[in-house]
Amino acid sequence: MKGTFEYIGDVALFVKDVFRTIPRFYKSTHLIIEQIVFIGVGSLLIVLVTNFFGGAVTAYQAAFQGREYLPDVYVGMSVIKAYMIELGPLLTGLIVGGRVGSSITAEIGSMRITEQIDALETLAIDPIRYLVLPRVIGGAIALPLLTVAAEFIACVGGGVCSVFLLHIKPLVYLEGLRFQFMQHILWGGLLKAFVFGIIIGLMGSYHGFRATGGAEGVGKATTYAVVSIFILVLIFDFVIAQIVF
């Protein structure tokens, strides 16, 4: 129990240090753009493939559960509502959390054990502003953009499944999408993605900064980072859903 409270306290102090550097974010503009490209473009393909088939599965399951009792327009309604409220931001957060969170921890952890971070401090460069802040802001910007792409491709995947496997007319499927497209649901899902992006940047960097013990220590830190990111994403997904929806 003591270790848990120490861990939470240490993370809180780390988060405070990151927020302290936010007023100087303009000094890291080029690094933030690099992180947006790394997180957004680098994760785009896997996000699109995963959510295309996720949308198809959602459409198929919706038809399997309700087609005997409900009109076909129900399939399109189920796909867009499930993805805008839950699946779009959550799947994107978990996928990017696994890919990018581990990468951030491995990169910063390697810099820690090779004393490159100490070298930055010797040169009077704040490592939090230089290394952590760009990854946090980059994640906060890239995740909502990836979530929009995920929700769009999920609707495409659901449409392909509906038309070619379930033999639903395209206009009927599109009518279901249009009927359940609501702005407050869209913004709620993007708020989730924004928070998930911050979590990925913060926890990936935190575990990298605390890495010790050579290559083995970096490997352990990477595992801890991915586990903590997954847990926090699920917790905040629940909390934000209770507040927004």
GROMACS .gro file of C-alpha atoms in nm, residues 96-193:
model
   98
   96VAL     CA    1  -0.185   0.426  -2.981
   97GLY     CA    2  -0.115   0.374  -2.610
   98GLY     CA    3   0.048   0.038  -2.681
   99ARG     CA    4   0.244   0.154  -2.981
  100VAL     CA    5   0.344   0.509  -2.888
  101GLY     CA    6   0.354   0.475  -2.508
  102SER     CA    7   0.610   0.194  -2.525
  103SER     CA    8   0.812   0.384  -2.784
  104ILE     CA    9   0.825   0.700  -2.569
  105THR     CA   10   0.934   0.504  -2.262
  106ALA     CA   11   1.202   0.312  -2.451
  107GLU     CA   12   1.341   0.631  -2.608
  108ILE     CA   13   1.349   0.840  -2.291
  109GLY     CA   14   1.457   0.543  -2.078
  110SER     CA   15   1.755   0.486  -2.307
  111MET     CA   16   1.845   0.853  -2.274
  112ARG     CA   17   1.820   0.823  -1.895
  113ILE     CA   18   2.051   0.521  -1.858
  114THR     CA   19   2.304   0.666  -2.104
  115GLU     CA   20   2.301   0.995  -1.905
  116GLN     CA   21   2.186   1.205  -2.201
  117ILE     CA   22   1.917   1.362  -1.980
  118ASP     CA   23   2.184   1.459  -1.727
  119ALA     CA   24   2.375   1.616  -2.015
  120LEU     CA   25   2.072   1.827  -2.107
  121GLU     CA   26   2.051   1.957  -1.750
  122THR     CA   27   2.425   2.037  -1.760
  123LEU     CA   28   2.358   2.248  -2.072
  124ALA     CA   29   2.080   2.434  -1.882
  125ILE     CA   30   1.810   2.272  -2.099
  126ASP     CA   31   1.499   2.172  -1.905
  127PRO     CA   32   1.445   1.803  -1.997
  128ILE     CA   33   1.078   1.821  -1.901
  129ARG     CA   34   1.013   2.104  -2.147
  130TYR     CA   35   1.243   1.957  -2.412
  131LEU     CA   36   1.140   1.589  -2.394
  132VAL     CA   37   0.806   1.554  -2.214
  133LEU     CA   38   0.597   1.860  -2.304
  134PRO     CA   39   0.616   1.803  -2.685
  135ARG     CA   40   0.504   1.441  -2.640
  136VAL     CA   41   0.213   1.539  -2.414
  137ILE     CA   42   0.089   1.818  -2.643
  138GLY     CA   43   0.154   1.606  -2.952
  139GLY     CA   44  -0.057   1.325  -2.808
  140ALA     CA   45  -0.335   1.566  -2.705
  141ILE     CA   46  -0.357   1.696  -3.064
  142ALA     CA   47  -0.295   1.372  -3.256
  143LEU     CA   48  -0.541   1.147  -3.068
  144PRO     CA   49  -0.858   1.348  -3.153
  145LEU     CA   50  -0.751   1.361  -3.520
  146LEU     CA   51  -0.690   0.986  -3.523
  147THR     CA   52  -1.026   0.931  -3.353
  148VAL     CA   53  -1.209   1.123  -3.627
  149ALA     CA   54  -1.035   0.906  -3.887
  150ALA     CA   55  -1.120   0.593  -3.685
  151GLU     CA   56  -1.489   0.682  -3.662
  152PHE     CA   57  -1.508   0.759  -4.034
  153ILE     CA   58  -1.341   0.435  -4.142
  154ALA     CA   59  -1.553   0.237  -3.893
  155CYS     CA   60  -1.866   0.371  -4.064
  156VAL     CA   61  -1.715   0.266  -4.398
  157GLY     CA   62  -1.639  -0.082  -4.262
  158GLY     CA   63  -1.991  -0.109  -4.121
  159GLY     CA   64  -2.132  -0.001  -4.457
  160VAL     CA   65  -1.930  -0.260  -4.651
  161CYS     CA   66  -2.048  -0.533  -4.413
  162SER     CA   67  -2.410  -0.410  -4.428
  163VAL     CA   68  -2.426  -0.394  -4.807
  164PHE     CA   69  -2.226  -0.701  -4.908
  165LEU     CA   70  -2.290  -0.942  -4.619
  166LEU     CA   71  -2.620  -0.832  -4.468
  167HIS     CA   72  -2.770  -0.713  -4.800
  168ILE     CA   73  -2.897  -0.385  -4.654
  169LYS     CA   74  -2.958  -0.106  -4.903
  170PRO     CA   75  -2.684   0.163  -4.892
  171LEU     CA   76  -2.935   0.445  -4.849
  172VAL     CA   77  -3.093   0.268  -4.553
  173TYR     CA   78  -2.753   0.229  -4.384
  174LEU     CA   79  -2.664   0.594  -4.453
  175GLU     CA   80  -2.999   0.706  -4.315
  176GLY     CA   81  -2.914   0.526  -3.989
  177LEU     CA   82  -2.578   0.708  -3.972
  178ARG     CA   83  -2.740   1.045  -4.036
  179PHE     CA   84  -3.017   0.985  -3.784
  180GLN     CA   85  -2.777   0.923  -3.493
  181PHE     CA   86  -2.509   1.181  -3.581
  182MET     CA   87  -2.524   1.425  -3.289
  183GLN     CA   88  -2.271   1.697  -3.223
  184HIS     CA   89  -2.258   1.662  -2.845
  185ILE     CA   90  -2.176   1.292  -2.881
  186LEU     CA   91  -1.899   1.373  -3.128
  187TRP     CA   92  -1.746   1.633  -2.896
  188GLY     CA   93  -1.772   1.399  -2.598
  189GLY     CA   94  -1.577   1.132  -2.784
  190LEU     CA   95  -1.312   1.384  -2.889
  191LEU     CA   96  -1.278   1.499  -2.527
  192LYS     CA   97  -1.201   1.140  -2.434
  193ALA     CA   98  -0.939   1.120  -2.709
   0.00000   0.00000   0.00000
